Short mmCIF file of C-alpha atoms in Angstrom, two decimals:
data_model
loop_
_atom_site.label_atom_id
_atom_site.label_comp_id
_atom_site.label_asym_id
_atom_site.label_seq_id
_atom_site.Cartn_x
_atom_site.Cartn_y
_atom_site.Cartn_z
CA UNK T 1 -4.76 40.21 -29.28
CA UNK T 2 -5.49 43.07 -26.91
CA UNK T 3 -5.38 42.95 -23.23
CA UNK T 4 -8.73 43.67 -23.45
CA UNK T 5 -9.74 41.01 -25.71
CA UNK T 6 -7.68 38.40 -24.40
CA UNK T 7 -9.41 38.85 -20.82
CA UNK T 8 -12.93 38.67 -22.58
CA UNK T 9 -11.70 35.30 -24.44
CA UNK T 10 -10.83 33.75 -21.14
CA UNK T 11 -14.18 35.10 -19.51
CA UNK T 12 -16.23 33.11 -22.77
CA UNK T 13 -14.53 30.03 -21.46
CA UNK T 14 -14.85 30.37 -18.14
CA UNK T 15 -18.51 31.08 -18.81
CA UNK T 16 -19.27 28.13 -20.83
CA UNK T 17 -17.62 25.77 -18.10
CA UNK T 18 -19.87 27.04 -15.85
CA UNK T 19 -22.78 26.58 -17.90
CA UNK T 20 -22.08 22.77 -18.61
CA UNK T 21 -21.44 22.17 -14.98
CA UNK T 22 -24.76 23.98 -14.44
CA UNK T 23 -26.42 21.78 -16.66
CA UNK T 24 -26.07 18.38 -14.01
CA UNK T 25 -27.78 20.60 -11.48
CA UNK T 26 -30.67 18.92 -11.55
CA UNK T 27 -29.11 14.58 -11.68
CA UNK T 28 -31.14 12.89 -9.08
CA UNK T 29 -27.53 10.59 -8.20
CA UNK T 30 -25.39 13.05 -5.70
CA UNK T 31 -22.28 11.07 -6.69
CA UNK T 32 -22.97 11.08 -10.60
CA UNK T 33 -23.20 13.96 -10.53
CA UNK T 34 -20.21 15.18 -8.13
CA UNK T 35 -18.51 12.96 -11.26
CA UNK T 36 -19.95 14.57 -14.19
CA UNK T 37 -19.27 18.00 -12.51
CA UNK T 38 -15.22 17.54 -12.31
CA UNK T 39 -15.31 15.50 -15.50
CA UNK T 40 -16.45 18.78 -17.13
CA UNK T 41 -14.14 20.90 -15.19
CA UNK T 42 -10.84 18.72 -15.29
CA UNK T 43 -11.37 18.36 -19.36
CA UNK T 44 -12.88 22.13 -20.39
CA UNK T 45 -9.47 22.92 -18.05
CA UNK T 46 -7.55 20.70 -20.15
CA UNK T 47 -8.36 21.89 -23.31
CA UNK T 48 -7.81 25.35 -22.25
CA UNK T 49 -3.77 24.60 -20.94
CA UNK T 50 -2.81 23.22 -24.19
CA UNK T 51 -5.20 25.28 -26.60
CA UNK T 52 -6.17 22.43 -28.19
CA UNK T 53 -6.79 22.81 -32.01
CA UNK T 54 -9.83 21.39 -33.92
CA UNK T 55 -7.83 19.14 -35.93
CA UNK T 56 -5.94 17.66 -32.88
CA UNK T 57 -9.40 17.16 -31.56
CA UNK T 58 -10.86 15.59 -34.59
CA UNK T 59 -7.35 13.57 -34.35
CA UNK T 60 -8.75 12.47 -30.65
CA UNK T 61 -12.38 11.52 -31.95
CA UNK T 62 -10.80 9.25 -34.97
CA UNK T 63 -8.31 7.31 -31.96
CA UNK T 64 -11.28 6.54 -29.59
CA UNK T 65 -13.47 5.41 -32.43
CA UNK T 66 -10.31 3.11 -34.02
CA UNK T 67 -10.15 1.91 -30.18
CA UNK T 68 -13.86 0.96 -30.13
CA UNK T 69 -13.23 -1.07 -33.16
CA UNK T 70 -10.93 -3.27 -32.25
CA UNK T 71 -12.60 -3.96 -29.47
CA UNK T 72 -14.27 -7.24 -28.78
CA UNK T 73 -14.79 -9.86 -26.23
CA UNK T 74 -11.55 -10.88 -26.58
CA UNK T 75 -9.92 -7.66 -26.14
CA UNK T 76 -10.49 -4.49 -24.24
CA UNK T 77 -8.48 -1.63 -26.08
CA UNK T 78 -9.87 0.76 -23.71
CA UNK T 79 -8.13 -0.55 -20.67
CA UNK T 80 -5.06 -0.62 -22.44
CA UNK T 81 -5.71 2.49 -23.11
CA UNK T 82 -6.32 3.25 -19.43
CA UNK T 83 -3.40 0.91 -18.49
CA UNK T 84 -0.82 3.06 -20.26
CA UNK T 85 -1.50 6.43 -19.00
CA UNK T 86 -1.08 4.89 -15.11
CA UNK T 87 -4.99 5.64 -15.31
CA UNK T 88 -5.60 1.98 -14.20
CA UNK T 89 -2.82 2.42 -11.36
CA UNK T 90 -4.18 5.66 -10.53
CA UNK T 91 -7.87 3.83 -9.55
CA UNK T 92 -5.85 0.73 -8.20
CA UNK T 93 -4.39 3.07 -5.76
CA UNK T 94 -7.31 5.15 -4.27
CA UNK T 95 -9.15 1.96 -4.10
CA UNK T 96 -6.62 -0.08 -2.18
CA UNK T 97 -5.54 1.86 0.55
CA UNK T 98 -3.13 0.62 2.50
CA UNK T 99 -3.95 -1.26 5.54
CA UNK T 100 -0.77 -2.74 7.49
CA UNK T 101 0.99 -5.21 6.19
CA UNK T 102 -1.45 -6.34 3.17
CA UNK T 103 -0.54 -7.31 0.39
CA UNK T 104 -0.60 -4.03 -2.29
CA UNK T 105 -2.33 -4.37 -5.04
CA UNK T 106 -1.47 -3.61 -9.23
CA UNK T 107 -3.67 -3.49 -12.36
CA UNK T 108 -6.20 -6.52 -13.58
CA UNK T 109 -5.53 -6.55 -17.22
CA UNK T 110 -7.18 -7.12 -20.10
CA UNK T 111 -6.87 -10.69 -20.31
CA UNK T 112 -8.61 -11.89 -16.91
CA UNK T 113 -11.74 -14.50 -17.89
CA UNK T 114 -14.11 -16.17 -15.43
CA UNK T 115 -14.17 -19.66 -16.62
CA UNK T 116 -10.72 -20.68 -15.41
CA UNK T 117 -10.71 -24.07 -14.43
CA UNK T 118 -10.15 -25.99 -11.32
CA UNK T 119 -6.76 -27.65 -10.22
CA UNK T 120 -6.44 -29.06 -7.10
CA UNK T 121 -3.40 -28.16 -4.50
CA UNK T 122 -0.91 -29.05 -5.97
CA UNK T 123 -2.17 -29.43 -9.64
CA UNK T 124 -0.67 -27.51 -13.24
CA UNK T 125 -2.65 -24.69 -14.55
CA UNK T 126 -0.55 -24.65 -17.64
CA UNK T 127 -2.97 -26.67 -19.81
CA UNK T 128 -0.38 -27.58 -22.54
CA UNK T 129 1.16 -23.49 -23.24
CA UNK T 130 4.65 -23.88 -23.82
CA UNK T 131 7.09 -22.57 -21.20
CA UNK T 132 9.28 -23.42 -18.24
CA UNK T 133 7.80 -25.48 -15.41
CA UNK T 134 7.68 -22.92 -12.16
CA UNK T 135 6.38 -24.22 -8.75
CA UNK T 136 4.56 -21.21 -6.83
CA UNK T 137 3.54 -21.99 -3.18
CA UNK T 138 2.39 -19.29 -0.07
CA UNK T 139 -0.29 -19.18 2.41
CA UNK T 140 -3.10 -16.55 2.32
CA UNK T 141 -3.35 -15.03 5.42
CA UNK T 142 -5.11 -11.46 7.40
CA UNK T 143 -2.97 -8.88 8.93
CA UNK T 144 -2.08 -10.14 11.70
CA UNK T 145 -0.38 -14.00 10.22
CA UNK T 146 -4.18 -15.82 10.64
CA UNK T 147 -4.49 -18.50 8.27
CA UNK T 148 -7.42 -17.85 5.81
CA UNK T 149 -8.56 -21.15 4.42
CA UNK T 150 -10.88 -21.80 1.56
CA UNK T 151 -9.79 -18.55 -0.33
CA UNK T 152 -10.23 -18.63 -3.95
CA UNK T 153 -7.36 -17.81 -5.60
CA UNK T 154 -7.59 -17.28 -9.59
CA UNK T 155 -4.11 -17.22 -11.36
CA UNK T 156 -3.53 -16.21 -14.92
CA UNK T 157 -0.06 -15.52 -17.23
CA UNK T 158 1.19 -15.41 -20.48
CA UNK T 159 2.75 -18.52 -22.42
CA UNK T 160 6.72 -18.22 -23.24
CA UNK T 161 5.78 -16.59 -26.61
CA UNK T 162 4.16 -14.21 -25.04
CA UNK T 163 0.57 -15.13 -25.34
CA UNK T 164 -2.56 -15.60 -23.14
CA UNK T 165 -4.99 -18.53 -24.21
CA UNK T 166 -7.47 -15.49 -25.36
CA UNK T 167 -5.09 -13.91 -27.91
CA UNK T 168 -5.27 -17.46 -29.91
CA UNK T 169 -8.26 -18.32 -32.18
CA UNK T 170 -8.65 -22.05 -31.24
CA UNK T 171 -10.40 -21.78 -28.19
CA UNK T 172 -7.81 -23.07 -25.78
CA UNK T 173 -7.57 -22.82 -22.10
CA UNK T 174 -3.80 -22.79 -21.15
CA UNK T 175 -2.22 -21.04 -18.60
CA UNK T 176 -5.34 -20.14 -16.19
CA UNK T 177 -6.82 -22.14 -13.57
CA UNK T 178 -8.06 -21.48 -9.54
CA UNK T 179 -7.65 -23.09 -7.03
CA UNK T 180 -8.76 -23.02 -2.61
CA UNK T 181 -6.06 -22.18 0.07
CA UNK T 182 -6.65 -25.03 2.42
CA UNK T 183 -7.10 -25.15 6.33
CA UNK T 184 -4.10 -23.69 6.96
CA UNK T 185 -4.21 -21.27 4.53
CA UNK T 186 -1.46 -22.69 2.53
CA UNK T 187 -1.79 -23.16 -1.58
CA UNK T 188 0.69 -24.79 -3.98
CA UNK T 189 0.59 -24.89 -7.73
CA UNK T 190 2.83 -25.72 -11.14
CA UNK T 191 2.64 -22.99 -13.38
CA UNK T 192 5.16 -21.18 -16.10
CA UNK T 193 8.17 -19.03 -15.49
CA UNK T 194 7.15 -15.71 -16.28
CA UNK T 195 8.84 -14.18 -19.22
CA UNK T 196 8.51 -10.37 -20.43
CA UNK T 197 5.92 -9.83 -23.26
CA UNK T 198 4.11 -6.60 -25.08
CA UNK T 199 0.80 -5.81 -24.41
CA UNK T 200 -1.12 -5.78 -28.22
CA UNK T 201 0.29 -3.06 -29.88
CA UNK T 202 -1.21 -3.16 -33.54
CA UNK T 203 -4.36 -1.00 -32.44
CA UNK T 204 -4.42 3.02 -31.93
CA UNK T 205 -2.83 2.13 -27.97
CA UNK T 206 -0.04 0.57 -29.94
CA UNK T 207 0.54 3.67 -32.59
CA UNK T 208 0.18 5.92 -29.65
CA UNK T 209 2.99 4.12 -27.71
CA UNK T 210 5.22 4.59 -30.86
CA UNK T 211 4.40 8.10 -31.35
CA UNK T 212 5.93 8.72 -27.81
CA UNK T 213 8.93 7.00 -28.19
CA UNK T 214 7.17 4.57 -25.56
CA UNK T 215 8.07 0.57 -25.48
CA UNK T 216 4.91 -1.41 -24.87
CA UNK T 217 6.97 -4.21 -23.00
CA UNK T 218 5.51 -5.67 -19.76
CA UNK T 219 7.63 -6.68 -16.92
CA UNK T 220 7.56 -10.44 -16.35
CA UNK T 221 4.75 -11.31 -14.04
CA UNK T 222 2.28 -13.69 -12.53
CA UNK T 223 -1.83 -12.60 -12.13
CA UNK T 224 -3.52 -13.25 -8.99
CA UNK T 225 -6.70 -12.03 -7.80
CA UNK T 226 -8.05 -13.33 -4.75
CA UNK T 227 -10.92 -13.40 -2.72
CA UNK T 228 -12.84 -15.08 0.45
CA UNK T 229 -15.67 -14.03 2.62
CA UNK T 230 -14.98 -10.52 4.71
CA UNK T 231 -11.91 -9.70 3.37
CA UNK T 232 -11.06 -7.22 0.61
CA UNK T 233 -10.36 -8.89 -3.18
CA UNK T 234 -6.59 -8.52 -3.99
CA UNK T 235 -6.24 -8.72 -7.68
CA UNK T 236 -2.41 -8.48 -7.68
CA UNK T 237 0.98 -9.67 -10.07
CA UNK T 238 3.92 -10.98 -8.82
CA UNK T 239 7.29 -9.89 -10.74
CA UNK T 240 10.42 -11.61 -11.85
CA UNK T 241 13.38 -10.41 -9.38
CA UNK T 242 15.70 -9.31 -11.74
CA UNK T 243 13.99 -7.75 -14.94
CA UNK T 244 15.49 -5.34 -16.77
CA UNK T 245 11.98 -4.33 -17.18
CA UNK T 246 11.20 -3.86 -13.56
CA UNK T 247 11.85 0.01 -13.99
CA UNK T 248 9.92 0.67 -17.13
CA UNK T 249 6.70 -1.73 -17.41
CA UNK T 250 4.75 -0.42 -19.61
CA UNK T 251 1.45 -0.16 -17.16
CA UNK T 252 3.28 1.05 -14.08
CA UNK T 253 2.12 -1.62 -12.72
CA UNK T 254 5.67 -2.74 -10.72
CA UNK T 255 6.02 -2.21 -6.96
CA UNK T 256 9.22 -3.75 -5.27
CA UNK T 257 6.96 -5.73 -2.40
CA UNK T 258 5.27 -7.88 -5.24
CA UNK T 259 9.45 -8.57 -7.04
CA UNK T 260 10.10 -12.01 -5.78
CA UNK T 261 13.00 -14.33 -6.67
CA UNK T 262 12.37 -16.95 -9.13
CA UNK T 263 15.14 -19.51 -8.20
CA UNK T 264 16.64 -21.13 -10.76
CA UNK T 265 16.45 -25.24 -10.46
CA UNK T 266 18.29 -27.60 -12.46
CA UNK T 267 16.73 -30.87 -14.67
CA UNK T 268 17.69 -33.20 -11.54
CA UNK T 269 16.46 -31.57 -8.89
CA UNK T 270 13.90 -33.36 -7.15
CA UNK T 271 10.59 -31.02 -7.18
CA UNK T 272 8.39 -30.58 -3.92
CA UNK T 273 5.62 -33.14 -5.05
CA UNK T 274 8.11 -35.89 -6.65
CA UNK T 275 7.45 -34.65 -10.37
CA UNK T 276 9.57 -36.23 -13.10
CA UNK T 277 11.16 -33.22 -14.78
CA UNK T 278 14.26 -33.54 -17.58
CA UNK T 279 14.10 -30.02 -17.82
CA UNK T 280 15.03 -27.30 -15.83
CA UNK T 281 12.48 -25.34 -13.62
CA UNK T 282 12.26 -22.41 -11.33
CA UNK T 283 10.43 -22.24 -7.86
CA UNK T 284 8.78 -19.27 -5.93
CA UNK T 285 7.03 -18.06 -2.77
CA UNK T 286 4.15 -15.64 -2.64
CA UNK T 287 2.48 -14.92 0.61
CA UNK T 288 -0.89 -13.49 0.34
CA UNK T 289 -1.79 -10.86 3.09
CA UNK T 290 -5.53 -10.04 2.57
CA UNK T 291 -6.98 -6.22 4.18
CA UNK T 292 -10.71 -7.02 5.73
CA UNK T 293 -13.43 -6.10 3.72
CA UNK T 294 -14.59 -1.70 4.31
#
């Protein structure tokens, strides 16, 4: 290719970015189309860096169609998809800013579902999933150590083999509840020890991972998201101190504030709220800082 013809190929694609981002001139919406604008620009720029061929794109088409398949109420492919190119972190981040001492936020999931039952202070959330018996407790509070009482505080995790209650096909609720910090912003809970699991990997997400050379393992980790009247909704994790997986969660989704010990207790230890175990059980703290609402 000539110098010459080399400079008029660039000027053809330069031209026909310009004409695509002319063609949202007229969108009523100001921000959709600030969006659509550097959308166009961001991916006409990215398919110029790596020349990408029409087979590689076809390639593209075929993985975001398999990902729409497999998609379903019960599972969102596209946010795994999201989740493992540290898109999701990316949006967690300019959304949360950080505001003193609040508590930081990490990525929702897939697996979040609005039914969750009610347990009182105090009560399990486990609803029969197998695992080891872990007593959380913490206090929500604002910036600056005020109690925040009647926060609603939704808590999800996987079961010890890995699962959440909407991977299985029998309808069960295990392993998911909320519950309300009380007057003095304090909350207390049974739940599971968290234990490291992979995120679905039998879709396109899954074939991509292994393409890379990528492991889909999560870090071991506890879902909150909570919220209350005037103050900003956390939706948060808390990680297993200790993890080999700390460093290479599969989502990004690790920051050492939300690593917290899990302390080992043995079968006759009493438990805070006189429980009978003959097992073994762990115990954690998580206090909730909450940023007022923008």
């Amino acid at each position: 290719m000539t110098e010459n013809s080399s400079a008029e190929q660039a000027q053809r694609e330069a031209d026909l970015v310009e004409t695509v981002v002319a063609s949202f001139a007229s969108t009523p919406d100001p921000r959709l189309r600030l969006v659509m604008e550097s959308l166009t620009r961001h991916l006409h720029a990215f398919v110029r860096d790596v020349r990408l061929t029409e087979s590689e794109w076809n390639e593209a088409i075929a993985f975001l169609t398999a990902a729409g398949a497999i998609t379903d109420e019960r599972r969102q492919e596209f946010i795994l998809l999201s989740d493992v190119l540290g898109l999701s972190m990316q949006t967690v981040a300019v959304n949360n800013e950080a505001y003193g001492n609040a508590t930081e936020a990490t990525v929702f999931g897939p697996f979040f579902t609005k039914d969750a039952p009610l347990i009182e202070d105090g009560g399990d959330l486990s609803g029969g999933a197998p695992g080891q018996p872990c007593w959380v407790e913490g206090s929500v509070s604002d910036t600056s150590g005020a109690p925040i009482a009647g926060a609603r505080i939704e808590v999800w995790e996987a079961d010890e083999d890995g699962f959440y209650d909407v991977q299985y096909d029998d309808g069960r609720v295990a392993a998911r509840a909320h519950l309300f910090s009380r007057d003095d912003g304090s909350f207390r809970f049974w739940g599971l020890t968290p234990t490291p699991y992979p995120i679905p990997d039998d879709g396109p997400v899954g074939r991509l991972l292994a393409a890379t050379g990528r492991s889909p393992y999560r870090a071991s980790h506890l879902h909150f998201m909570v919220t209350a009247p005037g103050w900003r909704t956390l939706v948060t994790h808390i990680f297993v101190s200790g993890d080999e997986l700390l460093a290479r969660d599969s989502v990004f989704g690790v920051k050492e504030s939300l690593v917290v010990d899990f302390a080992e207790q043995g079968a006759g230890i009493p438990t805070p709220d006189g429980r009978e175990l003959h097992e073994p059980w762990t115990r954690t703290r998580f206090d909730i800082v909450l940023a007022p609402e923008a």
